[in-house]
mmCIF file of C-alpha atoms in Angstrom:
data_model
loop_
_atom_site.group_PDB
_atom_site.id
_atom_site.type_symbol
_atom_site.label_atom_id
_atom_site.label_comp_id
_atom_site.label_asym_id
_atom_site.label_seq_id
_atom_site.Cartn_x
_atom_site.Cartn_y
_atom_site.Cartn_z
ATOM 1 C CA MET A 29 40.610 14.029 126.153
ATOM 2 C CA ALA A 30 43.354 11.416 126.530
ATOM 3 C CA VAL A 31 43.814 11.312 122.736
ATOM 4 C CA ARG A 32 44.096 15.094 122.619
ATOM 5 C CA ALA A 33 46.686 15.030 125.388
ATOM 6 C CA ALA A 34 48.634 12.321 123.579
ATOM 7 C CA ASN A 35 48.544 14.304 120.331
ATOM 8 C CA LYS A 36 49.767 17.418 122.139
ATOM 9 C CA LEU A 37 52.635 15.390 123.630
ATOM 10 C CA ASN A 38 53.542 14.136 120.165
ATOM 11 C CA ASP A 39 53.472 17.668 118.760
ATOM 12 C CA ASP A 40 55.676 18.915 121.591
ATOM 13 C CA TRP A 41 58.100 16.060 121.021
ATOM 14 C CA LEU A 42 58.176 16.767 117.297
ATOM 15 C CA ASN A 43 58.701 20.495 117.822
ATOM 16 C CA ARG A 44 61.579 19.802 120.201
ATOM 17 C CA LEU A 45 63.041 17.363 117.705
ATOM 18 C CA LYS A 46 62.854 19.972 114.927
ATOM 19 C CA ALA A 47 64.578 22.408 117.289
ATOM 20 C CA GLN A 48 67.407 19.823 117.514
ATOM 21 C CA ASP A 49 66.933 19.138 121.223
ATOM 22 C CA GLN A 50 69.731 16.680 122.064
ATOM 23 C CA GLN A 51 67.715 14.539 124.458
ATOM 24 C CA VAL A 52 64.784 14.204 122.062
ATOM 25 C CA PHE A 53 67.160 13.487 119.184
ATOM 26 C CA ALA A 54 68.745 10.688 121.218
ATOM 27 C CA GLU A 55 65.255 9.194 121.689
ATOM 28 C CA PHE A 56 64.690 9.558 117.946
ATOM 29 C CA VAL A 57 67.913 7.667 117.194
ATOM 30 C CA GLU A 58 67.023 4.921 119.679
ATOM 31 C CA LYS A 59 63.589 4.536 118.118
ATOM 32 C CA TYR A 60 64.658 4.343 114.478
ATOM 33 C CA LYS A 61 68.207 2.955 114.485
ATOM 34 C CA GLY A 62 66.905 -0.572 113.877
ATOM 35 C CA ASP A 63 65.024 0.575 110.778
ATOM 36 C CA VAL A 64 68.039 2.411 109.381
ATOM 37 C CA PHE A 65 70.276 -0.606 109.878
ATOM 38 C CA MET A 66 67.595 -2.754 108.266
ATOM 39 C CA CYS A 67 67.598 -0.481 105.199
ATOM 40 C CA CYS A 68 71.385 -0.639 104.874
ATOM 41 C CA ARG A 69 71.626 -4.388 105.342
ATOM 42 C CA THR A 70 68.768 -5.012 102.904
ATOM 43 C CA LEU A 71 70.687 -3.115 100.222
ATOM 44 C CA GLY A 72 73.641 -5.413 100.794
ATOM 45 C CA LEU A 73 75.944 -3.414 103.057
ATOM 46 C CA SER A 74 78.100 -5.316 105.525
ATOM 47 C CA GLY A 75 77.838 -4.742 109.275
ATOM 48 C CA ASP A 76 80.611 -2.137 109.396
ATOM 49 C CA GLN A 77 79.392 -0.384 106.270
ATOM 50 C CA ALA A 78 75.860 -0.281 107.654
ATOM 51 C CA ASP A 79 77.238 1.248 110.857
ATOM 52 C CA ASP A 80 78.972 4.033 108.887
ATOM 53 C CA VAL A 81 76.035 4.729 106.616
ATOM 54 C CA ALA A 82 73.580 4.685 109.518
ATOM 55 C CA GLY A 83 75.745 7.238 111.304
ATOM 56 C CA GLU A 84 75.788 9.451 108.214
ATOM 57 C CA THR A 85 72.023 9.024 107.879
ATOM 58 C CA PHE A 86 71.324 10.345 111.358
ATOM 59 C CA LEU A 87 73.826 13.158 110.840
ATOM 60 C CA ALA A 88 72.032 14.178 107.641
ATOM 61 C CA ALA A 89 68.675 13.840 109.394
ATOM 62 C CA TYR A 90 69.861 16.069 112.254
ATOM 63 C CA GLN A 91 70.886 18.793 109.795
ATOM 64 C CA ALA A 92 67.625 18.485 107.865
ATOM 65 C CA LEU A 93 65.355 18.463 110.948
ATOM 66 C CA PRO A 94 64.677 22.224 111.027
ATOM 67 C CA ARG A 95 63.391 21.935 107.435
ATOM 68 C CA TYR A 96 61.126 18.917 108.139
ATOM 69 C CA LYS A 97 57.593 20.000 107.337
ATOM 70 C CA ALA A 98 55.687 16.807 108.309
ATOM 71 C CA LYS A 99 54.371 16.300 104.760
ATOM 72 C CA ALA A 100 55.532 12.701 105.097
ATOM 73 C CA LYS A 101 55.567 10.656 108.310
ATOM 74 C CA LEU A 102 58.790 10.933 110.302
ATOM 75 C CA GLY A 103 59.658 7.260 109.729
ATOM 76 C CA THR A 104 59.054 7.560 105.978
ATOM 77 C CA TRP A 105 61.179 10.721 105.848
ATOM 78 C CA LEU A 106 64.020 8.964 107.651
ATOM 79 C CA TRP A 107 63.789 5.872 105.450
ATOM 80 C CA ALA A 108 64.168 8.121 102.391
ATOM 81 C CA ILE A 109 67.345 9.651 103.834
ATOM 82 C CA ALA A 110 68.719 6.216 104.760
ATOM 83 C CA TYR A 111 68.003 4.902 101.265
ATOM 84 C CA ARG A 112 69.758 7.849 99.599
ATOM 85 C CA GLN A 113 72.777 7.551 101.901
ATOM 86 C CA ALA A 114 73.067 3.806 101.295
ATOM 87 C CA VAL A 115 72.794 4.142 97.506
ATOM 88 C CA SER A 116 75.275 7.021 97.553
ATOM 89 C CA PHE A 117 77.701 4.861 99.523
ATOM 90 C CA LEU A 118 77.264 1.978 97.111
ATOM 91 C CA ARG A 119 77.741 4.319 94.152
ATOM 92 C CA LYS A 120 81.066 5.545 95.539
ATOM 93 C CA ASN A 121 82.355 2.120 96.448
ATOM 94 C CA ILE A 122 81.100 -0.129 93.685
ATOM 95 C CA LYS A 123 81.564 0.278 89.948
ATOM 96 C CA TYR A 124 78.402 1.133 88.038
ATOM 97 C CA ARG A 125 77.878 -2.278 86.436
ATOM 98 C CA ARG A 126 78.203 -4.115 89.722
ATOM 99 C CA LEU A 127 75.910 -1.556 91.374
ATOM 100 C CA LYS A 128 73.268 -2.084 88.710
ATOM 101 C CA ALA A 129 73.589 -5.850 89.121
ATOM 102 C CA ARG A 130 73.301 -5.632 92.881
ATOM 103 C CA LEU A 131 70.247 -3.376 92.925
ATOM 104 C CA LYS A 132 68.344 -4.618 89.889
ATOM 105 C CA GLY A 133 70.049 -7.829 88.879
ATOM 106 C CA GLU A 134 68.506 -11.232 88.504
ATOM 107 C CA PHE A 135 68.089 -13.462 91.530
ATOM 108 C CA GLU A 136 70.691 -16.204 91.825
ATOM 109 C CA ASP A 137 69.052 -19.400 92.840
ATOM 110 C CA SER A 138 70.587 -21.187 95.757
ATOM 111 C CA SER A 139 70.051 -24.719 96.984
ATOM 112 C CA GLU A 140 70.590 -23.413 100.521
ATOM 113 C CA PHE A 141 66.868 -22.767 100.719
ATOM 114 C CA SER A 142 65.712 -26.019 99.193
ATOM 115 C CA PRO A 143 63.102 -27.763 101.316
ATOM 116 C CA THR A 144 65.300 -30.861 101.291
ATOM 117 C CA ALA A 145 68.379 -29.043 102.594
ATOM 118 C CA ALA A 146 70.581 -30.195 105.486
ATOM 119 C CA ILE A 147 69.151 -30.834 108.951
ATOM 120 C CA GLU A 148 71.105 -28.112 110.752
ATOM 121 C CA GLN A 149 68.966 -25.113 109.658
ATOM 122 C CA LYS A 150 68.330 -21.613 110.911
ATOM 123 C CA GLU A 151 64.921 -20.768 112.302
ATOM 124 C CA GLU A 152 62.183 -20.534 109.707
ATOM 125 C CA HIS A 153 61.856 -16.765 109.894
ATOM 126 C CA GLU A 154 65.612 -16.306 109.512
ATOM 127 C CA LYS A 155 65.565 -18.470 106.388
ATOM 128 C CA ILE A 156 62.810 -16.321 104.955
ATOM 129 C CA TRP A 157 64.805 -13.208 105.851
ATOM 130 C CA LEU A 158 67.908 -14.600 104.141
ATOM 131 C CA ALA A 159 65.840 -15.411 101.063
ATOM 132 C CA VAL A 160 64.591 -11.824 100.990
ATOM 133 C CA ARG A 161 68.127 -10.505 101.385
ATOM 134 C CA LYS A 162 69.243 -12.562 98.408
ATOM 135 C CA LEU A 163 66.809 -10.735 96.175
ATOM 136 C CA PRO A 164 68.063 -7.777 94.108
ATOM 137 C CA GLY A 165 68.425 -4.807 96.452
ATOM 138 C CA LEU A 166 65.480 -2.758 95.242
ATOM 139 C CA TRP A 167 63.102 -5.740 95.297
ATOM 140 C CA ALA A 168 64.237 -6.691 98.800
ATOM 141 C CA LEU A 169 63.798 -3.137 100.030
ATOM 142 C CA SER A 170 60.287 -2.962 98.556
ATOM 143 C CA VAL A 171 59.411 -6.207 100.334
ATOM 144 C CA ILE A 172 60.786 -4.948 103.665
ATOM 145 C CA LEU A 173 58.988 -1.632 103.376
ATOM 146 C CA TYR A 174 55.681 -3.226 102.380
ATOM 147 C CA TYR A 175 55.541 -6.314 104.573
ATOM 148 C CA ARG A 176 57.644 -5.394 107.586
ATOM 149 C CA GLN A 177 57.221 -1.641 107.842
ATOM 150 C CA GLY A 178 53.615 -1.651 106.600
ATOM 151 C CA LYS A 179 54.226 1.234 104.196
ATOM 152 C CA LYS A 180 51.767 2.026 101.441
ATOM 153 C CA ILE A 181 52.800 1.781 97.787
ATOM 154 C CA SER A 182 52.807 5.581 97.515
ATOM 155 C CA GLU A 183 55.110 5.888 100.542
ATOM 156 C CA ILE A 184 57.500 3.274 99.137
ATOM 157 C CA ALA A 185 57.546 5.153 95.815
ATOM 158 C CA GLU A 186 58.376 8.367 97.703
ATOM 159 C CA ILE A 187 61.179 6.726 99.674
ATOM 160 C CA MET A 188 62.784 5.096 96.663
ATOM 161 C CA ARG A 189 61.991 7.964 94.268
ATOM 162 C CA ILE A 190 60.381 5.701 91.710
ATOM 163 C CA ASN A 191 56.846 5.563 90.424
ATOM 164 C CA GLU A 192 54.148 3.411 92.018
ATOM 165 C CA ASN A 193 53.912 0.982 89.110
ATOM 166 C CA THR A 194 57.602 0.194 89.472
ATOM 167 C CA VAL A 195 57.059 -0.558 93.171
ATOM 168 C CA LYS A 196 54.210 -2.914 92.303
ATOM 169 C CA THR A 197 56.395 -4.625 89.706
ATOM 170 C CA TYR A 198 59.207 -5.105 92.221
ATOM 171 C CA LEU A 199 56.784 -6.554 94.783
ATOM 172 C CA LEU A 200 55.197 -8.877 92.254
ATOM 173 C CA ARG A 201 58.523 -10.200 91.020
ATOM 174 C CA ALA A 202 59.880 -10.519 94.545
ATOM 175 C CA ARG A 203 56.848 -12.518 95.679
ATOM 176 C CA LYS A 204 57.150 -14.859 92.683
ATOM 177 C CA LYS A 205 60.823 -15.509 93.381
ATOM 178 C CA LEU A 206 60.244 -16.003 97.088
ATOM 179 C CA LYS A 207 57.359 -18.425 96.496
ATOM 180 C CA ARG A 208 59.489 -20.420 94.107
ATOM 181 C CA THR A 209 62.479 -20.446 96.454
ATOM 182 C CA LEU A 210 60.837 -20.896 99.802
ATOM 183 C CA GLY A 211 57.855 -23.008 98.759
ATOM 184 C CA PRO A 212 56.788 -25.133 101.725
ATOM 185 C CA ILE A 213 59.120 -23.251 104.107
ATOM 186 C CA ALA A 214 56.954 -20.162 103.868
ATOM 187 C CA GLY A 215 53.834 -22.268 104.531
ATOM 188 C CA GLU A 216 53.759 -21.849 108.291
ATOM 189 C CA VAL A 217 55.675 -19.404 110.440
ATOM 190 C CA LYS A 218 54.981 -20.286 114.055
ATOM 191 C CA ASP A 219 53.321 -17.562 116.045
ATOM 192 C CA GLU A 220 55.301 -17.394 119.262
ATOM 193 C CA ARG A 221 53.052 -14.971 121.092
ATOM 194 C CA MET B 11 41.662 -20.842 96.488
ATOM 195 C CA ASN B 12 44.675 -19.164 94.920
ATOM 196 C CA ALA B 13 43.749 -15.874 96.557
ATOM 197 C CA GLU B 14 43.604 -17.659 99.911
ATOM 198 C CA LYS B 15 47.035 -19.167 99.356
ATOM 199 C CA ASP B 16 48.367 -15.776 98.308
ATOM 200 C CA ASN B 17 46.987 -14.184 101.467
ATOM 201 C CA GLN B 18 48.504 -16.927 103.588
ATOM 202 C CA PHE B 19 51.857 -16.452 101.906
ATOM 203 C CA ASP B 20 51.669 -12.685 102.468
ATOM 204 C CA ASN B 21 50.752 -13.145 106.131
ATOM 205 C CA ASN B 22 53.543 -15.642 106.688
ATOM 206 C CA LEU B 23 56.035 -13.371 104.972
ATOM 207 C CA ARG B 24 54.841 -10.476 107.112
ATOM 208 C CA LYS B 25 55.144 -12.504 110.335
ATOM 209 C CA ALA B 26 58.597 -13.786 109.438
ATOM 210 C CA LEU B 27 59.943 -10.338 108.575
ATOM 211 C CA HIS B 28 58.488 -8.852 111.765
ATOM 212 C CA LYS B 29 60.370 -11.420 113.802
ATOM 213 C CA HIS B 30 63.684 -10.436 112.279
ATOM 214 C CA THR B 31 65.710 -7.559 113.748
ATOM 215 C CA GLU B 32 69.119 -6.321 112.721
ATOM 216 C CA TYR B 33 71.944 -6.159 115.242
ATOM 217 C CA VAL B 34 72.735 -2.570 116.228
ATOM 218 C CA PRO B 35 75.837 -1.852 118.374
ATOM 219 C CA THR B 36 74.891 -0.736 121.892
ATOM 220 C CA ASP B 37 77.008 2.427 121.716
ATOM 221 C CA PHE B 38 75.583 3.565 118.360
ATOM 222 C CA THR B 39 73.440 6.394 119.751
ATOM 223 C CA ASP B 40 76.316 7.799 121.804
ATOM 224 C CA ARG B 41 78.597 7.761 118.784
ATOM 225 C CA VAL B 42 76.034 9.604 116.666
ATOM 226 C CA LEU B 43 75.613 12.292 119.327
ATOM 227 C CA ASN B 44 79.398 12.661 119.594
ATOM 228 C CA LYS B 45 79.665 13.067 115.818
ATOM 229 C CA ILE B 46 77.031 15.798 115.891
ATOM 230 C CA GLN B 47 78.839 17.635 118.663
ATOM 231 C CA LEU B 48 82.151 17.372 116.788
ATOM 232 C CA GLN B 49 80.534 18.780 113.676
ATOM 233 C CA ALA B 50 79.108 21.745 115.603
ATOM 234 C CA GLU B 51 82.551 22.453 117.081
ATOM 235 C CA LYS B 52 84.139 22.304 113.621
ATOM 236 C CA LYS B 53 81.637 24.878 112.350
ATOM 237 C CA ILE B 54 82.458 27.285 115.171
ATOM 238 C CA LEU B 55 86.181 26.805 114.600
ATOM 239 C CA ALA B 56 85.796 27.484 110.877
ATOM 240 C CA ARG B 57 83.959 30.751 111.638
ATOM 241 C CA VAL B 58 86.661 31.856 114.060
ATOM 242 C CA ILE B 59 89.350 31.131 111.484
ATOM 243 C CA LEU B 60 87.454 33.130 108.863
ATOM 244 C CA LEU B 61 87.117 36.136 111.193
ATOM 245 C CA GLU B 62 90.803 35.965 112.023
ATOM 246 C CA ARG B 63 91.672 35.927 108.328
ATOM 247 C CA LEU B 64 89.429 38.927 107.659
ATOM 248 C CA SER B 65 91.139 40.792 110.496
ATOM 249 C CA LEU B 66 94.519 40.008 109.041
ATOM 250 C CA ALA B 67 93.408 41.121 105.579
ATOM 251 C CA GLY B 68 92.128 44.376 107.092
ATOM 252 C CA CYS B 69 95.445 45.062 108.741
ATOM 253 C CA ILE B 70 97.311 44.418 105.528
ATOM 254 C CA LEU B 71 94.920 46.685 103.611
ATOM 255 C CA LEU B 72 95.492 49.465 106.122
ATOM 256 C CA ALA B 73 99.224 49.289 105.663
ATOM 257 C CA VAL B 74 98.954 49.147 101.883
ATOM 258 C CA SER B 75 96.526 52.112 101.850
ATOM 259 C CA ALA B 76 98.889 54.193 103.963
ATOM 260 C CA ILE B 77 101.791 53.380 101.714
ATOM 261 C CA ALA B 78 99.757 54.110 98.584
ATOM 262 C CA ALA B 79 98.643 57.419 100.038
ATOM 263 C CA ALA B 80 102.221 58.329 100.901
ATOM 264 C CA VAL B 81 103.668 57.300 97.553
ATOM 265 C CA PHE B 82 100.986 58.304 95.067
ATOM 266 C CA PHE B 83 99.344 61.254 96.738
ATOM 267 C CA THR B 84 102.427 63.026 98.089
ATOM 268 C CA VAL B 85 101.089 66.415 97.178
ATOM 269 C CA ILE B 86 97.845 65.859 99.096
ATOM 270 C CA TYR B 87 99.651 64.098 101.925
ATOM 271 C CA GLY B 88 102.181 66.915 102.141
ATOM 272 C CA SER B 89 99.542 69.597 102.339
ATOM 273 C CA LEU B 90 97.258 67.782 104.849
ATOM 274 C CA THR B 91 98.417 69.777 107.822
ATOM 275 C CA GLN B 92 98.005 72.994 105.939
ATOM 276 C CA GLN B 93 94.576 71.956 104.688
ATOM 277 C CA PHE B 94 93.524 70.974 108.180
ATOM 278 C CA ASN B 95 94.311 74.465 109.460
ATOM 279 C CA ILE B 96 92.515 76.090 106.573
ATOM 280 C CA ILE B 97 89.470 73.832 107.103
ATOM 281 C CA ILE B 98 89.085 75.129 110.628
ATOM 282 C CA TYR B 99 89.177 78.807 109.564
ATOM 283 C CA GLN B 100 87.793 78.754 106.004
ATOM 284 C CA PHE B 101 85.241 75.928 106.116
ATOM 285 C CA THR B 102 83.218 76.545 102.981
ATOM 286 C CA GLN B 103 86.280 77.035 100.702
ATOM 287 C CA GLU B 104 87.929 73.853 101.938
ATOM 288 C CA LEU B 105 84.634 72.037 101.540
ATOM 289 C CA ALA B 106 84.919 72.796 97.798
ATOM 290 C CA ASN B 107 88.498 71.461 97.850
ATOM 291 C CA LEU B 108 87.373 68.351 99.680
ATOM 292 C CA GLN B 109 84.638 67.788 97.155
ATOM 293 C CA SER B 110 87.150 67.710 94.310
ATOM 294 C CA ASN B 111 89.270 65.074 96.167
ATOM 295 C CA TRP B 112 86.332 63.156 97.589
ATOM 296 C CA GLN B 113 87.256 59.871 95.915
ATOM 297 C CA PHE B 114 90.594 59.654 97.706
ATOM 298 C CA TYR B 115 89.108 60.476 101.109
ATOM 299 C CA PHE B 116 86.234 58.055 100.601
ATOM 300 C CA VAL B 117 88.519 55.108 99.724
ATOM 301 C CA PHE B 118 90.973 55.931 102.463
ATOM 302 C CA LEU B 119 88.279 56.266 105.126
ATOM 303 C CA ALA B 120 86.557 53.053 104.002
ATOM 304 C CA ALA B 121 89.838 51.125 104.112
ATOM 305 C CA LEU B 122 90.766 52.695 107.427
ATOM 306 C CA GLY B 123 87.355 51.904 108.899
ATOM 307 C CA PHE B 124 87.438 48.286 107.766
ATOM 308 C CA ALA B 125 91.004 47.792 108.962
ATOM 309 C CA GLY B 126 90.205 49.472 112.257
ATOM 310 C CA TYR B 127 87.185 47.235 112.846
ATOM 311 C CA ASN B 128 89.270 44.139 112.145
ATOM 312 C CA LEU B 129 92.040 45.335 114.425
ATOM 313 C CA VAL B 130 89.513 45.737 117.230
ATOM 314 C CA GLU B 131 88.136 42.246 116.486
ATOM 315 C CA LEU B 132 91.643 40.807 116.521
ATOM 316 C CA LEU B 133 92.657 42.440 119.780
ATOM 317 C CA ALA B 134 89.384 42.445 121.672
ATOM 318 C CA GLY B 135 87.389 39.609 120.007
ATOM 319 C CA LYS B 136 85.993 37.152 122.515
ATOM 320 C CA ASN B 137 85.992 34.036 120.325
#
């Protein structure tokens, strides 16, 4: 009974969102703005750039809401829009060769993440995050979507408009690089619950 | 053993990434809503401008049609009053005359109708 009531509430909320109800849309923005910023920053945009692209993402989402047919989850749908907006921004602002290098290029090793680095270090999880961000954009995004957002391979493929084998390749390569770079640092992340 | 290590690595990666959040400006949602409102207002303004332009075009067409009628159809224009009187008294004969000049009347009425509608929109439109 309670589950049915909750589902009905969700359906009502979704219907109002598709009808572009301002209050519900504000809730939608509040709920997903973190994810959209995460997508932009993972692809290498600066803070200000991420702000602009995130704004454009929600604008595009607002216009596309009446056509949303719930084939994909709402979060997945929004991630796809954010990804396209971010790549479109990068395409306009970076020359093709640099864009290719940024999204698919080889990882540049950095001693910053060496286990024997200086004493004044960020928290462990921030170091891991920085290591992920240093990966080529598409690898980093695959990692974020898989490990942080809990998306399935098929959903990641849909968001990034690539095939599933490519997603698996990105994840495999990303894991290898991260293991090599982080080594003992990724051994234990303290659970602060 | 390797599978265990792999799982541990995956779990640690997952935990670490879950801990991380990106900074989002506090006024972001308000700015997005303002942008949406601005866009809606721009759309309405664009529609109003289009209607105004159509009205203006209609008025110009009306004037041009009247001039064209006066200049190129002087014979018909000159005999309109006479034809009007004949129409009242000899309806079927003038109907045959009308039928032979139907193209002119059709174009003129269409242009007049369109221009008239736009004039009404221009003067009495609520936008």
